[in-house]
Short mmCIF file of C-alpha atoms in Angstrom, two decimals:
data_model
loop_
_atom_site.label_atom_id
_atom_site.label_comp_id
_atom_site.label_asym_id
_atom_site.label_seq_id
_atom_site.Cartn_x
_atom_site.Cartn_y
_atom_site.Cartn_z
CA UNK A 1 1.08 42.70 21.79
CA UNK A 2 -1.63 40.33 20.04
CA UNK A 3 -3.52 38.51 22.41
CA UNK A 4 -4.95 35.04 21.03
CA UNK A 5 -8.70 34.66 22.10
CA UNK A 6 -10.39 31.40 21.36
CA UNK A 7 -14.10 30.22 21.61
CA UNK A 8 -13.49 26.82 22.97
CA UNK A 9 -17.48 25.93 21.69
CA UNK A 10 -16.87 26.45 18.45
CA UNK A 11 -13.03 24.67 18.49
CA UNK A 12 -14.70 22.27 16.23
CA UNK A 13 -17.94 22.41 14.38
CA UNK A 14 -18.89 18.99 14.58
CA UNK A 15 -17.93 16.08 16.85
CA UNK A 16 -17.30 12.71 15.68
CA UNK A 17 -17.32 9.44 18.04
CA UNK A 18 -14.63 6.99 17.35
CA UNK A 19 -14.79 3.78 19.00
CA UNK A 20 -17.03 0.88 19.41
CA UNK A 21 -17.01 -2.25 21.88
CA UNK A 22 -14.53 -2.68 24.65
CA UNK A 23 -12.19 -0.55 23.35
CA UNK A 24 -14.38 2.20 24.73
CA UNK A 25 -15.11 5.43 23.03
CA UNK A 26 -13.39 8.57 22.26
CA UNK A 27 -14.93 12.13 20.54
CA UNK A 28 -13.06 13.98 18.11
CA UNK A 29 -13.43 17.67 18.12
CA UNK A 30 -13.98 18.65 21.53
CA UNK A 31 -10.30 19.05 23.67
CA UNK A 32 -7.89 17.94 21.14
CA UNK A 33 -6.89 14.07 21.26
CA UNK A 34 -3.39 12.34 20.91
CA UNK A 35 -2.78 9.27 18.64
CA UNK A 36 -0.13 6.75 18.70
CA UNK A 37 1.28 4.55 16.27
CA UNK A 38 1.62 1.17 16.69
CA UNK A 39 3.76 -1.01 13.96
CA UNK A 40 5.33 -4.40 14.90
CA UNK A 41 8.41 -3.00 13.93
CA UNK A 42 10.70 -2.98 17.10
CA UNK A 43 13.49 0.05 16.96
CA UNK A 44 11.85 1.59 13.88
CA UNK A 45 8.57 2.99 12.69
CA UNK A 46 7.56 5.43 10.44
CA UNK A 47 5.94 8.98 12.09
CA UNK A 48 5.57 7.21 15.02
CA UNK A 49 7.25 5.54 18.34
CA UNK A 50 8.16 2.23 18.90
CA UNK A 51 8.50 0.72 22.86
CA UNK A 52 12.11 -0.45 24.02
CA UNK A 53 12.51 -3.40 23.38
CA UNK A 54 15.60 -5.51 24.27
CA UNK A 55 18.66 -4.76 21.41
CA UNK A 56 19.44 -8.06 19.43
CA UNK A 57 16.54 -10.44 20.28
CA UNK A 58 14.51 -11.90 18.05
CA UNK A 59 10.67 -10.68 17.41
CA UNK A 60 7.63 -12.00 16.59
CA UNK A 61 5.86 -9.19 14.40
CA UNK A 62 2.50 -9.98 15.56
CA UNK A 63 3.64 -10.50 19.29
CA UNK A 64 5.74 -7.07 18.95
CA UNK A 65 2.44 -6.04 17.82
CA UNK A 66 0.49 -6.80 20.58
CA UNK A 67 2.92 -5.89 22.93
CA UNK A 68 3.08 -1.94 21.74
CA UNK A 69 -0.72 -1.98 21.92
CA UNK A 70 -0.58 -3.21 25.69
CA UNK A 71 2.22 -0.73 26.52
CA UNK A 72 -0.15 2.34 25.34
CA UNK A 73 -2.07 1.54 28.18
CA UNK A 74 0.07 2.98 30.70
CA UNK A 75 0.38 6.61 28.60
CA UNK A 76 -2.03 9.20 28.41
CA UNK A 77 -2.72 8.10 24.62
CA UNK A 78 -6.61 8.41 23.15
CA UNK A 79 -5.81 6.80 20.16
CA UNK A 80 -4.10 3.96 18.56
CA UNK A 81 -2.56 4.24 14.83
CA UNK A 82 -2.14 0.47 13.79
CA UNK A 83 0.51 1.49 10.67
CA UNK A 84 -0.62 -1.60 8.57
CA UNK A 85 2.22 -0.84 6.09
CA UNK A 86 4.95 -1.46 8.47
CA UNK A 87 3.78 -4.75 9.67
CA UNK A 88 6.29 -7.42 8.41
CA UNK A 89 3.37 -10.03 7.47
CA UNK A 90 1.90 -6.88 5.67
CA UNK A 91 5.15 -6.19 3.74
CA UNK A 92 5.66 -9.55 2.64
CA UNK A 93 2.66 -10.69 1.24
CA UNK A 94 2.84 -10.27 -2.87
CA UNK A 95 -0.68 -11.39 -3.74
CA UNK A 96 -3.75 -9.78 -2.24
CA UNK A 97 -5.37 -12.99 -0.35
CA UNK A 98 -2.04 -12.88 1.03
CA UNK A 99 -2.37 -9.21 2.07
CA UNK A 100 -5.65 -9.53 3.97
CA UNK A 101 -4.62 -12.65 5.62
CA UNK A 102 -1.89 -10.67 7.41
CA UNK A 103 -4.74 -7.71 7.99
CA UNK A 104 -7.27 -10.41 9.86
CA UNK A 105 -3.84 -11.98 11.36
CA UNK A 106 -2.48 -8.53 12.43
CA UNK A 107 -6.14 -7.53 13.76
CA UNK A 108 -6.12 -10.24 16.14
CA UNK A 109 -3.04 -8.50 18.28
CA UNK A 110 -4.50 -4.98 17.98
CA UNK A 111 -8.42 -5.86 18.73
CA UNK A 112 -7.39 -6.26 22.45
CA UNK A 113 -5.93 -2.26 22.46
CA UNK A 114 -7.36 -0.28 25.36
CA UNK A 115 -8.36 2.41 23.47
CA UNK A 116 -9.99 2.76 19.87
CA UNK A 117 -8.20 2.03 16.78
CA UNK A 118 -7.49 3.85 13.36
CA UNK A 119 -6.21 1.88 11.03
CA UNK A 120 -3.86 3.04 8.39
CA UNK A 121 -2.11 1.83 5.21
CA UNK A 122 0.11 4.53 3.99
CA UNK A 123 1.42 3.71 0.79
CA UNK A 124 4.89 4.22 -0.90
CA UNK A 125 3.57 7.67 -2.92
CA UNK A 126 2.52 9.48 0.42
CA UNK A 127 5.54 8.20 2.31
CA UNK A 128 4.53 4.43 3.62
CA UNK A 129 6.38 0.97 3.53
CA UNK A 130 4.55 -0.53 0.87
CA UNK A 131 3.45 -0.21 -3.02
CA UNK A 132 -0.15 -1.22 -3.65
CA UNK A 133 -2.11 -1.58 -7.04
CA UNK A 134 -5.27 1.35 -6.71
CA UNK A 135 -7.49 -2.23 -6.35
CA UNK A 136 -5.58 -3.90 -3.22
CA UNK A 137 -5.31 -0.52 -1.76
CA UNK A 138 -9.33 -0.07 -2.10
CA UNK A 139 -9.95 -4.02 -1.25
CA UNK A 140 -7.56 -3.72 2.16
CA UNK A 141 -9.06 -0.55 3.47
CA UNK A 142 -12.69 -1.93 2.65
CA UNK A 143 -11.24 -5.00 5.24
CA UNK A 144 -9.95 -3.04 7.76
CA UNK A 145 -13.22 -0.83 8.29
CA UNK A 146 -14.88 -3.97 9.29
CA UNK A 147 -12.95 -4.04 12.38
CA UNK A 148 -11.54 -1.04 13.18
CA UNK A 149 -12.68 1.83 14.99
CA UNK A 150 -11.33 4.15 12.01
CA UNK A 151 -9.75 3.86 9.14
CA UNK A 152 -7.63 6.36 7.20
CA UNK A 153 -8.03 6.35 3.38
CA UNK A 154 -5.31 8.69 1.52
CA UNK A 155 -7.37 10.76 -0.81
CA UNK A 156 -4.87 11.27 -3.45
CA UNK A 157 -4.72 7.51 -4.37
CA UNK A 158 -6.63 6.34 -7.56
CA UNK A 159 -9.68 5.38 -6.56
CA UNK A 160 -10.36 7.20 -3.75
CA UNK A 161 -13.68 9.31 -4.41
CA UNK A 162 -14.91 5.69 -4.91
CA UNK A 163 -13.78 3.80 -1.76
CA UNK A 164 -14.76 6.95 0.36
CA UNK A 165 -18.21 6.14 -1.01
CA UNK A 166 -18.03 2.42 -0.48
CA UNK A 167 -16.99 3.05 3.45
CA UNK A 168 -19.85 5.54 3.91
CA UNK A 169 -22.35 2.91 4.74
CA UNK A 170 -20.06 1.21 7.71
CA UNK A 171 -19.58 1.96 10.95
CA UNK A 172 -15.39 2.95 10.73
CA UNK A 173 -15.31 6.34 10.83
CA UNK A 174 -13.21 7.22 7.88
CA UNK A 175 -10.30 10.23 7.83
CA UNK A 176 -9.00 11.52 4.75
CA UNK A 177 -5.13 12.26 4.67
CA UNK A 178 -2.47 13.89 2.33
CA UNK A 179 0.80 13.78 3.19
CA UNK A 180 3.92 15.28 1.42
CA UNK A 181 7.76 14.51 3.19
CA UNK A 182 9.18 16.64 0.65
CA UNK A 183 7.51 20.62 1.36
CA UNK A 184 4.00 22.00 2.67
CA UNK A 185 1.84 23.33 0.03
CA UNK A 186 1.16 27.22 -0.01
CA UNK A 187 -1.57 28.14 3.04
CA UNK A 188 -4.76 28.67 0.53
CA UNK A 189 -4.11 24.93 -1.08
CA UNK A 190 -3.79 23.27 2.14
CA UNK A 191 -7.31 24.99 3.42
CA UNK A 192 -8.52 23.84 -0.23
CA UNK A 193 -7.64 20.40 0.39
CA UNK A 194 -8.89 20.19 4.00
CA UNK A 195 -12.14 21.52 2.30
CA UNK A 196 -12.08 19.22 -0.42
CA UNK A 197 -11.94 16.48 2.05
CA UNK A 198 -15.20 17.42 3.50
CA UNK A 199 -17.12 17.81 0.50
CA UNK A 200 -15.86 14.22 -0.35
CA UNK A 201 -17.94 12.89 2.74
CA UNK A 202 -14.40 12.09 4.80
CA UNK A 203 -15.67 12.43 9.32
CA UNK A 204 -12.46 13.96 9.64
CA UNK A 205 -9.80 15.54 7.25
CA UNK A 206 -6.08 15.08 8.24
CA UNK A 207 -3.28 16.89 5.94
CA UNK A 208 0.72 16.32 6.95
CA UNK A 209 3.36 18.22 5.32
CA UNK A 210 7.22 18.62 5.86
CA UNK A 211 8.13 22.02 7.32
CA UNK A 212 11.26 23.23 6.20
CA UNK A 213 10.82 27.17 8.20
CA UNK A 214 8.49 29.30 10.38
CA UNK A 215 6.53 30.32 6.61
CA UNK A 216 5.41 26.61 6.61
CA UNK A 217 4.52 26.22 10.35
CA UNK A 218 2.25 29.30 9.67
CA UNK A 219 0.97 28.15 6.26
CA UNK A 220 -0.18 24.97 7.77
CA UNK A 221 -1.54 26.19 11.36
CA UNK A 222 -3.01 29.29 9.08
CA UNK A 223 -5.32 26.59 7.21
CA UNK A 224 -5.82 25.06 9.97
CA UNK A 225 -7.75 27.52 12.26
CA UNK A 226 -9.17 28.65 8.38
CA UNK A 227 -10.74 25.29 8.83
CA UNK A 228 -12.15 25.61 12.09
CA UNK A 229 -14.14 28.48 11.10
CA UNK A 230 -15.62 27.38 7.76
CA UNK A 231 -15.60 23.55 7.90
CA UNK A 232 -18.06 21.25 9.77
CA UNK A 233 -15.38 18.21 10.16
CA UNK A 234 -12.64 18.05 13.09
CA UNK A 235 -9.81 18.77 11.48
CA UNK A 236 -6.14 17.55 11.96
CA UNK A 237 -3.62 19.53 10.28
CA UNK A 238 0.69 18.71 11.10
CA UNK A 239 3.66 20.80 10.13
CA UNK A 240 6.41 17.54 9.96
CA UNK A 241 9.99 18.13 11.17
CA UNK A 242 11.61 20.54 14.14
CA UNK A 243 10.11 23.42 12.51
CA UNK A 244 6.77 21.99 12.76
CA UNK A 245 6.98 20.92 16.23
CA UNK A 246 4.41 23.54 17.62
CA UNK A 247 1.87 22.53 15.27
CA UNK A 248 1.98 18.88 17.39
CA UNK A 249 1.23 20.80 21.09
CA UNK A 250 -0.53 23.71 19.48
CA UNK A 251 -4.22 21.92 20.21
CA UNK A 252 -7.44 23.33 20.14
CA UNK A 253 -5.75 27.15 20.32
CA UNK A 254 -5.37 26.56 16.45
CA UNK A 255 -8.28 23.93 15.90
CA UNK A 256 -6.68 20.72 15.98
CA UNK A 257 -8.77 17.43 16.64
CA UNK A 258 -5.85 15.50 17.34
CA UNK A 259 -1.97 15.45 17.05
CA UNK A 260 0.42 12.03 17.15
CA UNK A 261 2.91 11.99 19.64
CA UNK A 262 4.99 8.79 20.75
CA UNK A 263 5.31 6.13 23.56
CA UNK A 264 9.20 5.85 24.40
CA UNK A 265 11.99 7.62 22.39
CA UNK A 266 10.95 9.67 19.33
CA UNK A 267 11.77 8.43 15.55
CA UNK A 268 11.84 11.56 13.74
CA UNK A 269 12.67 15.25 14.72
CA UNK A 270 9.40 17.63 15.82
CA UNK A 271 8.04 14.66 18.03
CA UNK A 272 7.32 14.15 21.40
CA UNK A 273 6.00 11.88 23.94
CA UNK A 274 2.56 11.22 24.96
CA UNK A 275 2.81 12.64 28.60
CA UNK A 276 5.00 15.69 26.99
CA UNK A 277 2.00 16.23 24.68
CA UNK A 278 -0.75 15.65 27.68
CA UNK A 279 1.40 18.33 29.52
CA UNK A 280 1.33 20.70 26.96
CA UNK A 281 -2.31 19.99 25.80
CA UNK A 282 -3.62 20.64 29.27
CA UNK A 283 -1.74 23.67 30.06
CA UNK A 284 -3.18 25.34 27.23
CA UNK A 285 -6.66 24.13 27.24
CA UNK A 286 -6.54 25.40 31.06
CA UNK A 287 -5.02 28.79 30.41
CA UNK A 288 -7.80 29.15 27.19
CA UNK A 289 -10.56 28.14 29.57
CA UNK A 290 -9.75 31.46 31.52
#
């Protein structure tokens, strides 16, 4: 039998604050943190969970909006994930004054979340609702770091050694992403990319893949705990899909900052709820702490 025996002080190298103003504070890297997405979307979203909201009415994206925000309230959620790419006025817009009008209009619904806010645009080529040029991408993410707590810039898009340099000198704290739908990456490329994100000056580095099997679970929880060990950045890393799941409750065991879970019924297969999540989370922090 193979006992697992974790150093809870050195679960994460480094710890990064996220938060600023009323939305309070929250610190990545010590006990790991959950994040839920927020859309506008009511019935759908994308990697994330939506509240119940009455079949066949009619919605208001930036009152749907605001509503999900004030519903996270009453879940044991650390973070909100304002999906930018699945709000409606978002989607619509074709120019980009038109696309940062809907970011300061959106803003105004989120701003008043109990909890800090990352703020995330994921585009069409990493599995998102929307197709950007390389320049709106870099000119919307530049907007949101004004306001939000953190903001997540995807670093296979053109452009984005630059913008990661450009954000350095706000406040945001910026996470670096990669995301495939499609497979996960063998282990020793999805440590290299983690790493990569690091020496690119990203606070945190995030990676998401689609697990099809238990040889992806392990390649991505494999990189991940590599990570813990040789990186100075919280690191997020999530196996996508039912046989991911684990990665999602797995927590600071494996060297996860964070994991997303959901507020009402899950979208996608592998996900759970925010209080399953807390459940989990604590159980195993509590059995580690032994």
């Amino acid at each position: 039998m193979v006992y697992l025996v974790v150093d809870m002080a050195q679960a994460s190298r480094r710890r990064v604050t996220i938060g600023r103003g009323p939305r309070g504070r929250r610190i990545m890297g010590e006990r790991a943190l959950i994040i839920v997405p927020v859309t506008g979307q009511p019935g759908t979203s994308a990697n994330g969970v939506i509240g119940e909201f009455p079949p066949g009415a009619e919605h208001d994206p930036l009152e749907d909006l605001a509503l999900e925000c004030a519903r996270v309230a009453s879940h044991p959620a650390d973070l909100i994930e304002w999906r930018v790419d699945m709000f409606a006025p978002f989607q619509r817009a074709r120019t980009l004054s038109a696309r940062l009008s809907a970011l300061e209009q959106g803003w105004t619904a989120v701003e008043s979340a109990s909890v800090p806010v990352l703020a995330t645009i994921r585009t069409s080529d990493e599995g998102g609702a929307v197709t950007l040029t390389s320049q709106e991408y870099r000119a919307c993410v530049k907007a949101l770091a004004q306001w939000a707590d953190a903001v997540d810039v995807q670093v296979g898009a053109e452009g984005a050694v630059e913008l990661l340099e450009e954000l350095a000198p706000t406040s945001a704290v910026v996470v670096a992403s990669n995301h495939d739908f499609a497979a996960t990456p063998p282990e020793d490329e999805v440590f290299g990319t983690l790493q990569q994100m690091q020496i690119l000056g990203a606070d945190i580095a995030k990676v998401a893949y689609a697990a099809r099997g238990p040889v992806d679970l392990l390649a991505v929880m494999n990189a991940q705990m590599r990570a813990k060990d040789a990186l100075d950045v919280p690191v997020i890393a999530i196996a996508m899909g039912i046989p991911g799941a684990m990665s999602r409750i797995a927590g600071m065991a494996v060297g996860s900052a964070a994991t997303f879970a959901t507020v009402g019924a899950a979208s996608a297969p592998g996900q759970f709820s925010a209080r399953q999540v807390r459940e989990a989370l604590d159980l195993m922090e509590a059995e580690l702490a032994h």
